[in-house]
PDB file of C-alpha atoms in Angstrom:
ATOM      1  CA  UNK A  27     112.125  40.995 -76.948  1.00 74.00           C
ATOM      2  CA  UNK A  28     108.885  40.838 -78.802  1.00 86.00           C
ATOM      3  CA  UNK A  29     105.065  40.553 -78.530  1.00 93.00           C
ATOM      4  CA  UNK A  30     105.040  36.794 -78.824  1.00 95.00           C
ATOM      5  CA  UNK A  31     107.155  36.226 -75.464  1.00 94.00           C
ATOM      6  CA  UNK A  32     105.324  38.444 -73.604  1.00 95.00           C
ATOM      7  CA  UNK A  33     102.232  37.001 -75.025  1.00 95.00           C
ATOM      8  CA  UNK A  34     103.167  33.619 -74.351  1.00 96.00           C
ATOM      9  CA  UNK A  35     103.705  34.614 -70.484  1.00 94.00           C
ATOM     10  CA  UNK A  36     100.823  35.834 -69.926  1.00 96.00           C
ATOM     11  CA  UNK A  37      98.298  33.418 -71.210  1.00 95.00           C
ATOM     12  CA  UNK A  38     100.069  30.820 -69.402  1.00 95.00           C
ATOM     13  CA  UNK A  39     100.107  32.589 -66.175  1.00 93.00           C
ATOM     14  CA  UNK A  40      97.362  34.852 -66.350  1.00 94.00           C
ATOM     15  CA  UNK A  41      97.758  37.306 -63.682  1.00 92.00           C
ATOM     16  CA  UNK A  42      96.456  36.835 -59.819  1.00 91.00           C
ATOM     17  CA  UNK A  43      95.514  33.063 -60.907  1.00 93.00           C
ATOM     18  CA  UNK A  44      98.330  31.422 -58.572  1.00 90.00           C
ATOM     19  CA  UNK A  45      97.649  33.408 -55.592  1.00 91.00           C
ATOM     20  CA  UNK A  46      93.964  32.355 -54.763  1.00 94.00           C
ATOM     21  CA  UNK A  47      94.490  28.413 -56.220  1.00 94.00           C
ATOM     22  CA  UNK A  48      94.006  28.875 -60.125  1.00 96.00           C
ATOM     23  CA  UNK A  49      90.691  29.028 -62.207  1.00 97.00           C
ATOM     24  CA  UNK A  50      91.491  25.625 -63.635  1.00 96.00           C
ATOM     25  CA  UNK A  51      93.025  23.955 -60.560  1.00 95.00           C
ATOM     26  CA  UNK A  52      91.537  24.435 -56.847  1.00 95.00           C
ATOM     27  CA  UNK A  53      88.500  26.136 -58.415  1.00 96.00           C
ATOM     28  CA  UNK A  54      87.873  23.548 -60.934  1.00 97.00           C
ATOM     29  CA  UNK A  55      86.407  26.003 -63.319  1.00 96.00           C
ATOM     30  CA  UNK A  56      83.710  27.766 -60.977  1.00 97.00           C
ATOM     31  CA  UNK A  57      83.748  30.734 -62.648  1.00 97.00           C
ATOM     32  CA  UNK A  58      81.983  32.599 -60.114  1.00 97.00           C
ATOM     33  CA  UNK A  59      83.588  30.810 -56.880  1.00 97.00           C
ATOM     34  CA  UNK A  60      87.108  32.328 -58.311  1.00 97.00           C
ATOM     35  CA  UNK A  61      85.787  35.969 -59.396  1.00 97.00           C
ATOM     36  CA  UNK A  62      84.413  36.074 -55.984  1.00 97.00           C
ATOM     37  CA  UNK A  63      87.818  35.191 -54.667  1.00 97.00           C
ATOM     38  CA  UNK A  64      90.200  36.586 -56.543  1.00 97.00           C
ATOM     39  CA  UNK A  65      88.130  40.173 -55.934  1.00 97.00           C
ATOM     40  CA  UNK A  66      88.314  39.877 -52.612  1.00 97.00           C
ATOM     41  CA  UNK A  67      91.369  39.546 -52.408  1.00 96.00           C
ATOM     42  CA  UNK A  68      92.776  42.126 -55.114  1.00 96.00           C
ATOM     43  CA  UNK A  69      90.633  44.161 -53.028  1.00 97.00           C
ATOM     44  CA  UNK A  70      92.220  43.572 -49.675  1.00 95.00           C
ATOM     45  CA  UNK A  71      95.678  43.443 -51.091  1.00 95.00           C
ATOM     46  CA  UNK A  72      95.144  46.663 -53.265  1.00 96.00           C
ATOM     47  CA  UNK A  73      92.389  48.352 -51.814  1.00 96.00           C
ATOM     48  CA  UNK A  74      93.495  51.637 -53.129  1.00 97.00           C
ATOM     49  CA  UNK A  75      92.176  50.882 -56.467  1.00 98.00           C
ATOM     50  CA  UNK A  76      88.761  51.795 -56.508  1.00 98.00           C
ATOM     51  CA  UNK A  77      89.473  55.081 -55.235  1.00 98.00           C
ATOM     52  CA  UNK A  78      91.837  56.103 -57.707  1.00 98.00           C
ATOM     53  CA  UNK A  79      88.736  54.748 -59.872  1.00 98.00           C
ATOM     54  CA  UNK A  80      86.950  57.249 -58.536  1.00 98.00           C
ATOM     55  CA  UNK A  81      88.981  60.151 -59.084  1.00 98.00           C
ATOM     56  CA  UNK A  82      87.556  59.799 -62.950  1.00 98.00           C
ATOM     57  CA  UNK A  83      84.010  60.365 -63.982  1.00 98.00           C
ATOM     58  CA  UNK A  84      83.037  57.100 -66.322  1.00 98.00           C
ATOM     59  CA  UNK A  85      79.407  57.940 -66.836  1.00 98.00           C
ATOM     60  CA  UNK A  86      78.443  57.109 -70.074  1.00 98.00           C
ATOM     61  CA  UNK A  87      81.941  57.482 -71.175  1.00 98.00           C
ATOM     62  CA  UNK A  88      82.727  55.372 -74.035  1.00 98.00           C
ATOM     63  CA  UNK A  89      85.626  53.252 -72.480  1.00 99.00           C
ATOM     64  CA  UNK A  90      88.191  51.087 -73.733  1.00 99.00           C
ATOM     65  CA  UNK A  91      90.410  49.090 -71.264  1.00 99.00           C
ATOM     66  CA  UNK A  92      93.673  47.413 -72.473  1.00 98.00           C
ATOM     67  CA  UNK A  93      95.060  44.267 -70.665  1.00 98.00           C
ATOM     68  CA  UNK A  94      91.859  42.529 -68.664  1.00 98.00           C
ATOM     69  CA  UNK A  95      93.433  40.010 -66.483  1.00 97.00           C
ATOM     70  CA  UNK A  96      90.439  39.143 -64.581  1.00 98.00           C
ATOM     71  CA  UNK A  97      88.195  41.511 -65.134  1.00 98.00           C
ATOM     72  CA  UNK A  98      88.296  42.915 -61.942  1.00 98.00           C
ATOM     73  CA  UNK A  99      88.800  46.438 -63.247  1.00 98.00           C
ATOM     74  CA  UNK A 100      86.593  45.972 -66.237  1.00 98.00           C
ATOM     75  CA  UNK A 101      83.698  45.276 -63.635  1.00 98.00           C
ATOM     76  CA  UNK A 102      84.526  47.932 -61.625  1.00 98.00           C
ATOM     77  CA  UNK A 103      84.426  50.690 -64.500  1.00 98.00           C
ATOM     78  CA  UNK A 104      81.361  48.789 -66.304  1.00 98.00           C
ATOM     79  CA  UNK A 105      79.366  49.499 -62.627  1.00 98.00           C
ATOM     80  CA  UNK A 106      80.652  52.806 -62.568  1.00 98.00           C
ATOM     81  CA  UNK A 107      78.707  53.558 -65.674  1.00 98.00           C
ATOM     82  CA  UNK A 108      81.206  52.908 -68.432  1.00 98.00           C
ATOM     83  CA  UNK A 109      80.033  52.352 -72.131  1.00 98.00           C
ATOM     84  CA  UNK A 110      83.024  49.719 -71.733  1.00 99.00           C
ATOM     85  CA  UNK A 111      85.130  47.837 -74.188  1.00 98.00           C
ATOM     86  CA  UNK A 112      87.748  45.219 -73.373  1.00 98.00           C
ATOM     87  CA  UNK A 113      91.275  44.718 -75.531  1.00 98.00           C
ATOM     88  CA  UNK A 114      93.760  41.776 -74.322  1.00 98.00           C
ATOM     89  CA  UNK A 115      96.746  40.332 -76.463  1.00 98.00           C
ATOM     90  CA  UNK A 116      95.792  36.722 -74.766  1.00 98.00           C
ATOM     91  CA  UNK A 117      92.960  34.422 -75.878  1.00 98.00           C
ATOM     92  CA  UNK A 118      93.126  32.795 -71.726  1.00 97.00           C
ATOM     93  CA  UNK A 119      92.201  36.655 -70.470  1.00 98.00           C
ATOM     94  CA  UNK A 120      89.461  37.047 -73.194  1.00 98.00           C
ATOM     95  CA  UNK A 121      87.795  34.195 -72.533  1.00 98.00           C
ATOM     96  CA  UNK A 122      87.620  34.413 -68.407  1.00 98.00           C
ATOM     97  CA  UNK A 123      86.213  38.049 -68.811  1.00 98.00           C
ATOM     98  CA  UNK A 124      83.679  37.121 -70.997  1.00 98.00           C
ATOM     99  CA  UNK A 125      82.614  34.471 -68.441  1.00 98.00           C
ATOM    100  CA  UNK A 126      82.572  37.032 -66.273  1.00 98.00           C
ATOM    101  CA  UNK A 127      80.475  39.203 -68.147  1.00 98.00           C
ATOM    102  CA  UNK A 128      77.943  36.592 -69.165  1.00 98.00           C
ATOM    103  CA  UNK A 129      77.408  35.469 -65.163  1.00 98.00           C
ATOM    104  CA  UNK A 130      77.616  39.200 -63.445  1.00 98.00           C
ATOM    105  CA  UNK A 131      75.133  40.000 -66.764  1.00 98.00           C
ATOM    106  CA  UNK A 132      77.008  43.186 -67.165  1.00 98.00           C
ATOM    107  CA  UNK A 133      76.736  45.259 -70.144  1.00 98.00           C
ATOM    108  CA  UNK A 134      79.152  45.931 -72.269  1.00 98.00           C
ATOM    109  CA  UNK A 135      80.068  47.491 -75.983  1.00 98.00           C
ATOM    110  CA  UNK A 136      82.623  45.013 -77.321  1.00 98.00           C
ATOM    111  CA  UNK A 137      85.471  42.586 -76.123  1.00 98.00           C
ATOM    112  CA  UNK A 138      88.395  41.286 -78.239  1.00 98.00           C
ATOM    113  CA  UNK A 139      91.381  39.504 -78.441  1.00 98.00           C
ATOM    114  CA  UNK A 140      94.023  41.397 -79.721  1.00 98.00           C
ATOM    115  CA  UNK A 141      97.383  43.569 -79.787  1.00 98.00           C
ATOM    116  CA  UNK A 142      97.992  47.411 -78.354  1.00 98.00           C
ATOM    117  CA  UNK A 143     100.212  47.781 -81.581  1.00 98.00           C
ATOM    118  CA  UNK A 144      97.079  47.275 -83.690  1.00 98.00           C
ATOM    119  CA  UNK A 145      94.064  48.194 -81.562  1.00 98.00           C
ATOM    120  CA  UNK A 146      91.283  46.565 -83.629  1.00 98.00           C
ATOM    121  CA  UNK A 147      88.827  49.658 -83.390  1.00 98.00           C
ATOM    122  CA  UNK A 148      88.183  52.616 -85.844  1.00 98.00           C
ATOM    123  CA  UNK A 149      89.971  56.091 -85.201  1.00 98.00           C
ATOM    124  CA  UNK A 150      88.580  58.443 -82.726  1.00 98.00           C
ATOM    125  CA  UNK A 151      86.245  55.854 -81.121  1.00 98.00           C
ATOM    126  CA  UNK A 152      86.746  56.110 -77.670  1.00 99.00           C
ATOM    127  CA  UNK A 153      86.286  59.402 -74.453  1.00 98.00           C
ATOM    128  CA  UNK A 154      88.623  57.640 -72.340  1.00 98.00           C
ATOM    129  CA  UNK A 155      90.897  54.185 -72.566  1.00 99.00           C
ATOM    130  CA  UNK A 156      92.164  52.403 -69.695  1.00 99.00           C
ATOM    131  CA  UNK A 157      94.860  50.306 -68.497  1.00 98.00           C
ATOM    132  CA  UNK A 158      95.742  48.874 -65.304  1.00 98.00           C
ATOM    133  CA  UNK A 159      99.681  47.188 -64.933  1.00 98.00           C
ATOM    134  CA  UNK A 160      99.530  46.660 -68.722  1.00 98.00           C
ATOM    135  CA  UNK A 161     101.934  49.362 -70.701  1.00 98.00           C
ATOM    136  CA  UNK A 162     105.109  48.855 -69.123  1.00 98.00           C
ATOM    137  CA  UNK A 163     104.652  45.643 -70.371  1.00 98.00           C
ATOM    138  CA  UNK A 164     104.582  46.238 -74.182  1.00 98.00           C
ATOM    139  CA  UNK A 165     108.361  46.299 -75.615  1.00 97.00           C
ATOM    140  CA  UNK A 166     106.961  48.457 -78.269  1.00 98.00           C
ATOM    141  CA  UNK A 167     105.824  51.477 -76.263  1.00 98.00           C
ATOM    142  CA  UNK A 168     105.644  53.814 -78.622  1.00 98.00           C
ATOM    143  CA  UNK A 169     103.763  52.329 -81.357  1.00 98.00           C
ATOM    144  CA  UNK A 170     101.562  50.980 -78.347  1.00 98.00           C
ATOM    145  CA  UNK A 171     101.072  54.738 -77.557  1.00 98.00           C
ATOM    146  CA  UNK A 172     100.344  56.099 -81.647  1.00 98.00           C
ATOM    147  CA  UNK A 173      97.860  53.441 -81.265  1.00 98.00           C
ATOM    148  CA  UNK A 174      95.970  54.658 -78.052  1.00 99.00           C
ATOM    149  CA  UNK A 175      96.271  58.431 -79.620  1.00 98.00           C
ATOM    150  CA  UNK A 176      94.274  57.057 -82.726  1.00 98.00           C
ATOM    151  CA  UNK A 177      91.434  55.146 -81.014  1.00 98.00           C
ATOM    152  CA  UNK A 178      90.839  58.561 -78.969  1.00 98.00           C
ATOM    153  CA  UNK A 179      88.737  61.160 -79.539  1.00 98.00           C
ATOM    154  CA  UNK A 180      90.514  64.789 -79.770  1.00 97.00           C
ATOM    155  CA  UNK A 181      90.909  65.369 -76.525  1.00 98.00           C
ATOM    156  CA  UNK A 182      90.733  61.981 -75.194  1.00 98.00           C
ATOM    157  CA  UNK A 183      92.195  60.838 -71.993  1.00 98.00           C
ATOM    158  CA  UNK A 184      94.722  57.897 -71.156  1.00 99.00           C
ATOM    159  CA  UNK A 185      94.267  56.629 -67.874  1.00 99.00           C
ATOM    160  CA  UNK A 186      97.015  53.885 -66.847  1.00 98.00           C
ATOM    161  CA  UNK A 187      99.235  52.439 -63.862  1.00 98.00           C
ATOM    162  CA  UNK A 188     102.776  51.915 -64.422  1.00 98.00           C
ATOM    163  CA  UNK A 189     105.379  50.641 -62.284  1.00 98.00           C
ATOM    164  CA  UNK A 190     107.348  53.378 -60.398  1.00 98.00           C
ATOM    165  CA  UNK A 191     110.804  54.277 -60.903  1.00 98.00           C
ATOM    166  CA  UNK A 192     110.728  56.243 -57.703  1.00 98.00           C
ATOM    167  CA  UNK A 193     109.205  53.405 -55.330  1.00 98.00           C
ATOM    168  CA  UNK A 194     110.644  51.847 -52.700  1.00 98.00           C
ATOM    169  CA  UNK A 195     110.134  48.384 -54.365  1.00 98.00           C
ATOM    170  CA  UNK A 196     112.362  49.843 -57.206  1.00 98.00           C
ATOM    171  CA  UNK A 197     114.680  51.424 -55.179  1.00 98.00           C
ATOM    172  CA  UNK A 198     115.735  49.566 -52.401  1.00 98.00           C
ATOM    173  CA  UNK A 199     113.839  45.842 -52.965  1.00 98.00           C
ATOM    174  CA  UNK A 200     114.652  45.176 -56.467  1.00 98.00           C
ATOM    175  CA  UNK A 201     117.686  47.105 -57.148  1.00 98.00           C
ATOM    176  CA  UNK A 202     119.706  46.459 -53.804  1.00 98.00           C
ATOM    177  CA  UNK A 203     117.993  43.739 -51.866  1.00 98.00           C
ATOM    178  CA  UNK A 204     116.767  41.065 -54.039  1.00 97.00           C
ATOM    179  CA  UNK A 205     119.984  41.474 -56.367  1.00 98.00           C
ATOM    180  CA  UNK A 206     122.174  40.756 -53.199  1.00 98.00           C
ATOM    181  CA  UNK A 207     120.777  37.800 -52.167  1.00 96.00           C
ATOM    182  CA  UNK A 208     121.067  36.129 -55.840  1.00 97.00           C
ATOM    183  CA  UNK A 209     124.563  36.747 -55.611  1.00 97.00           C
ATOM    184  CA  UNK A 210     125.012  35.670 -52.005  1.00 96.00           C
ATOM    185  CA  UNK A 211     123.014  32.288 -53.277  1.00 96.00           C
ATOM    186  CA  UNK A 212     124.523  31.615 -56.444  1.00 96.00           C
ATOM    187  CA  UNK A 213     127.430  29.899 -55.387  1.00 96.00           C
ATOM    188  CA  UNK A 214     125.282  27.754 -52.883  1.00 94.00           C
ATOM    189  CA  UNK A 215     122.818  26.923 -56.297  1.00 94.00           C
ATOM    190  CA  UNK A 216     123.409  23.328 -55.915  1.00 93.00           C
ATOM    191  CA  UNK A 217     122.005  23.015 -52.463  1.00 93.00           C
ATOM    192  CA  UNK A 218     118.609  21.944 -51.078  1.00 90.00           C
ATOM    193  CA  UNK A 219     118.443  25.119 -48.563  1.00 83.00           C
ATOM    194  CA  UNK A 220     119.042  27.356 -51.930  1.00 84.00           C
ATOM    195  CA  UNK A 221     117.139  25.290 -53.664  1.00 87.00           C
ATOM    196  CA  UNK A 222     114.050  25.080 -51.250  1.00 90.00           C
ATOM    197  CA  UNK A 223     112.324  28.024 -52.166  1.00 92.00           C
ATOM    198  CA  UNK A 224     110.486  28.251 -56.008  1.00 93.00           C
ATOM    199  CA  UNK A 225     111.343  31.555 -56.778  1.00 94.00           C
ATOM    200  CA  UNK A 226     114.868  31.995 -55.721  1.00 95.00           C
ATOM    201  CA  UNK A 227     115.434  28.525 -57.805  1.00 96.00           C
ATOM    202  CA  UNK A 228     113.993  30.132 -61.068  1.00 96.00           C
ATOM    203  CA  UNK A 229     116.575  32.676 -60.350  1.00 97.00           C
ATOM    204  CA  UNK A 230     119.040  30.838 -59.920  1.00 97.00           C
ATOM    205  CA  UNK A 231     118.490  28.668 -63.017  1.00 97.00           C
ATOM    206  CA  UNK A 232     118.155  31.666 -65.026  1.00 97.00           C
ATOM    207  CA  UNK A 233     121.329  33.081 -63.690  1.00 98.00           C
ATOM    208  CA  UNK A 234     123.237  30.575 -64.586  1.00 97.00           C
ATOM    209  CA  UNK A 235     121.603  29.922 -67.919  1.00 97.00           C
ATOM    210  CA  UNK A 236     123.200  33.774 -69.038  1.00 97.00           C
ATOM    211  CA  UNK A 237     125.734  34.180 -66.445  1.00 98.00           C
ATOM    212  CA  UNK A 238     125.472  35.520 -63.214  1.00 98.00           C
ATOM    213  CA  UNK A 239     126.676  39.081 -64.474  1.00 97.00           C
ATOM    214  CA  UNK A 240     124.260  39.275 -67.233  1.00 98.00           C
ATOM    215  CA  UNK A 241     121.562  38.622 -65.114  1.00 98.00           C
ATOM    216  CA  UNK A 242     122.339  40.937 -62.880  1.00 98.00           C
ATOM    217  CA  UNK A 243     122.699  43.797 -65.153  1.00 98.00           C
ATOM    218  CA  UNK A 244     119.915  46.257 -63.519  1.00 97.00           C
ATOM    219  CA  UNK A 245     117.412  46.186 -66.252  1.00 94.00           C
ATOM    220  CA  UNK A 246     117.428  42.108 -67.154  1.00 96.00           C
ATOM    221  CA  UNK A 247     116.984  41.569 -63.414  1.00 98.00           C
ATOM    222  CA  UNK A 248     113.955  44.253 -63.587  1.00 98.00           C
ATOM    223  CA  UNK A 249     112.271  42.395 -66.032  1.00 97.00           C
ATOM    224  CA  UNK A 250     112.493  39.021 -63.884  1.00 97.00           C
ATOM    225  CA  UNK A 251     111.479  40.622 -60.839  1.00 97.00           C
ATOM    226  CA  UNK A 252     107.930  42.697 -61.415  1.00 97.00           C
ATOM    227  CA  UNK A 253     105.634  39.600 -62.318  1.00 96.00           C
ATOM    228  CA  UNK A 254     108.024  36.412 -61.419  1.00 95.00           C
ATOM    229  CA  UNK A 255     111.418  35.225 -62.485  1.00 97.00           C
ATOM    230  CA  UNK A 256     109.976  34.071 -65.761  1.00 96.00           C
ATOM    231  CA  UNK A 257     108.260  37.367 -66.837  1.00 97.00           C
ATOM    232  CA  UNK A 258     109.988  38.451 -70.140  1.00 97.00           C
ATOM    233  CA  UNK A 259     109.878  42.132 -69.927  1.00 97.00           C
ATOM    234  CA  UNK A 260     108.964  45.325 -67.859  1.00 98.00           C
ATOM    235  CA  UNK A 261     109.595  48.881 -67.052  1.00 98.00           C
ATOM    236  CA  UNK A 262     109.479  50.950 -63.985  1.00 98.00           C
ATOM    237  CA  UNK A 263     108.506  54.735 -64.920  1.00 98.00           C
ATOM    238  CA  UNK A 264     108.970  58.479 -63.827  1.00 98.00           C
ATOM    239  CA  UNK A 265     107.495  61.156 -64.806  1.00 98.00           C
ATOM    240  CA  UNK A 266     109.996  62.133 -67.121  1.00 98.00           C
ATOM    241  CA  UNK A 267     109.891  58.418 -68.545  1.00 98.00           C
ATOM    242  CA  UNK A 268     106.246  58.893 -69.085  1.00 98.00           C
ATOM    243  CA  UNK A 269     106.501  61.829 -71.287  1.00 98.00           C
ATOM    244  CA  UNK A 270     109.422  60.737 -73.534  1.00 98.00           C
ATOM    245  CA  UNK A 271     107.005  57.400 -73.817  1.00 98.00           C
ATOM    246  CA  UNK A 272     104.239  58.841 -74.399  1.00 98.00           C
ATOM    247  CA  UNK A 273     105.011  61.736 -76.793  1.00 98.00           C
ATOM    248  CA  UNK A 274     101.423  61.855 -78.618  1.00 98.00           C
ATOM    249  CA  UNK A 275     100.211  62.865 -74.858  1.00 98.00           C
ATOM    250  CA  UNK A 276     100.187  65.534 -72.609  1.00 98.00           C
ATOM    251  CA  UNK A 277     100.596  64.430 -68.858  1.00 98.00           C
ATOM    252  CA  UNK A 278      97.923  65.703 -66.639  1.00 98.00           C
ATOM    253  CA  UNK A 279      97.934  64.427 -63.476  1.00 98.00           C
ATOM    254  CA  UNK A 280     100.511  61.324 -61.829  1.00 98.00           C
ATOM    255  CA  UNK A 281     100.249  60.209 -58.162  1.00 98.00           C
ATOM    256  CA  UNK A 282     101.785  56.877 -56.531  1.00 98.00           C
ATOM    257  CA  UNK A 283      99.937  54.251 -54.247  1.00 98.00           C
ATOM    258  CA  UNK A 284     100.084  50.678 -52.892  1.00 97.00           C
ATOM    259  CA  UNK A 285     103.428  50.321 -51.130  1.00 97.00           C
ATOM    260  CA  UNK A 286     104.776  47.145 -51.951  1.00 96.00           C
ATOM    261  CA  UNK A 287     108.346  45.971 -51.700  1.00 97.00           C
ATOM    262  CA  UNK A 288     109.004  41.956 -50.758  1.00 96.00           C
ATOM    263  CA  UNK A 289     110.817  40.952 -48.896  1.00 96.00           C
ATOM    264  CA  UNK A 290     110.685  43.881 -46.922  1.00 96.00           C
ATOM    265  CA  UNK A 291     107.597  44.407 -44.610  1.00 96.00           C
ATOM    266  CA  UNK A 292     105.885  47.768 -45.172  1.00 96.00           C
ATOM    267  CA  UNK A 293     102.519  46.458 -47.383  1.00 91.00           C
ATOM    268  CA  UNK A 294     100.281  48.419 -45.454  1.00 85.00           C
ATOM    269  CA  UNK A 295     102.026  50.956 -43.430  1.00 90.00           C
ATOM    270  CA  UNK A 296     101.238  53.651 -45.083  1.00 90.00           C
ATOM    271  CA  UNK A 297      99.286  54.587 -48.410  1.00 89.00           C
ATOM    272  CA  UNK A 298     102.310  54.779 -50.725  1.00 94.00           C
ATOM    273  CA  UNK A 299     101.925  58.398 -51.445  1.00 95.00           C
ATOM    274  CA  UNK A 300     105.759  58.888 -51.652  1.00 93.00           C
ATOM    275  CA  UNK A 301     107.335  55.490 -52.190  1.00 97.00           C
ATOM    276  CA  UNK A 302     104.392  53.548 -53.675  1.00 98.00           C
ATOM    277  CA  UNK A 303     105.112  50.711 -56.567  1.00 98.00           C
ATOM    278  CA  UNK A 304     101.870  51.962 -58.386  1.00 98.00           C
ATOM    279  CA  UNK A 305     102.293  55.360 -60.499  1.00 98.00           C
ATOM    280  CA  UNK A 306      98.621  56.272 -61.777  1.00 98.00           C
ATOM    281  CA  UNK A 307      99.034  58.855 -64.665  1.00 98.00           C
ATOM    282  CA  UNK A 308      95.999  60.861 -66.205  1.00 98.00           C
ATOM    283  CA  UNK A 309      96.993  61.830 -69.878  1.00 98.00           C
ATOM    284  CA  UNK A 310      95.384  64.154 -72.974  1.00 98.00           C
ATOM    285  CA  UNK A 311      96.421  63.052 -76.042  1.00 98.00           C
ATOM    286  CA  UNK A 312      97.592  66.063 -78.348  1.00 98.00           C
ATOM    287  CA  UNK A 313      95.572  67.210 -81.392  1.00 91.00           C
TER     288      UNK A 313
END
């Protein structure tokens, strides 16, 4: 797996679009008629996020946050008092947060298109960088991670989400539920009732592009089944994970939110304190 794949996903299916009707499709380009939208409902689906926001102090911290989507975030910490700069390996990204920038007129230090294996900034720039469902993204984790160490101050904090190895999305959903009813469908593939539902069918067509087997195999069918069947790679984390990834840190503080496991029913039964898919980590890189 390399950078280009996952770069290649992700500018052409730059995250959230889909759900409220695409920038370039039901909202015909109005910028501000999607932000609006999409916020909202980020906000409603993952309204734990601007607490854990909160649980940081960004005043006049100088901030850099790595993988944009939206901008969502990047507003958030820019209102929050962040002296914020904006990194994303996709020019689609770039380009929608600088609209939003330029019609929410918020300030901001710098924004850039560019990798996390060659952050485009001087050494020891940066109090605090941030990065929201981005890192467990990045095949290359650990030069990812040298990078974020340079770009820091001495001292300087990592703030990120990563998936959860310990969820219940993880656990039960992805490893147990959605792999069973692949292999219950496969041998029905050719039919319009298996073939009725998007998803399932991009399954299905990738199973049987590698074998049923293959696909299976617990961490292909991972990286298929965080973002979409056609996501090229992903990680779930523990805490343990975290610090063998992230060896140029020291881990502070991790906590889990936002339970989330389709096809099963629980978003919003609870806060996902135990089982959530979200593990927030606060890190100090080493001197």
């Amino acid at each position: 797996m390399n950078e280009t794949d996952v770069q290649s996903f992700w500018n052409a299916h730059p995250c959230g679009d889909h759900i409220v009707g695409g920038l370039h499709g039901a909202f015909a380009d109005d910028y501000e008629s999607f932000f609006a939208s999409y916020d909202a409902w980020r906000y409603r689906q993952e309204g734990h996020i601007p607490a854990c926001l909160d649980r940081t102090d960004w005043r006049d911290k100088k901030v850099l946050e790595i993988g944009l989507g939206q901008g969502a975030e990047s507003e958030q910490l820019i209102r929050r008092g962040a002296r914020w700069s904006g990194l994303d390996l996709t020019s689609e990204s770039v380009d929608r947060v600088r609209a939003r920038l330029t019609i929410r007129d918020l300030p901001h230090d710098g924004l850039r298109q560019g990798s996390a294996l060659d952050i485009p900034w001087p050494d020891n720039t940066f109090d605090v960088v941030f990065s929201h469902g981005v890192l467990h993204h990045i095949p290359d984790i650990l030069g990812a991670q040298a990078q974020i160490h340079r770009v820091l101050k001495p001292g300087g904090t990592l703030v990120a989400m990563l998936y959860a190895r310990s969820s219940l999305n993880y656990q039960v959903s992805i490893r147990l539920v959605r792999r069973a009813t692949l292999a219950a469908a496969y041998p029905l593939r050719r039919t319009r009732l298996a073939r009725s539902s998007p998803m399932l069918r991009q399954h299905l067509d990738n199973a049987e592009r590698v074998g049923l087997r293959e696909y299976l195999k617990l961490d292909n069918f991972t990286h298929r089944s965080t973002d979409g069947p056609l996501n090229p790679f992903a990680r779930v984390y523990s805490n343990r994970e975290v610090a063998r990834d992230f060896r140029d840190f020291e881990l502070l503080e991790s906590y889990q939110r936002y339970l989330h496991a389709p096809p099963l029913p629980v978003h919003g039964l609870g806060s996902g304190s135990r089982l959530g898919w979200h593990l927030w980590v606060r890190l100090r890189a080493r001197s």
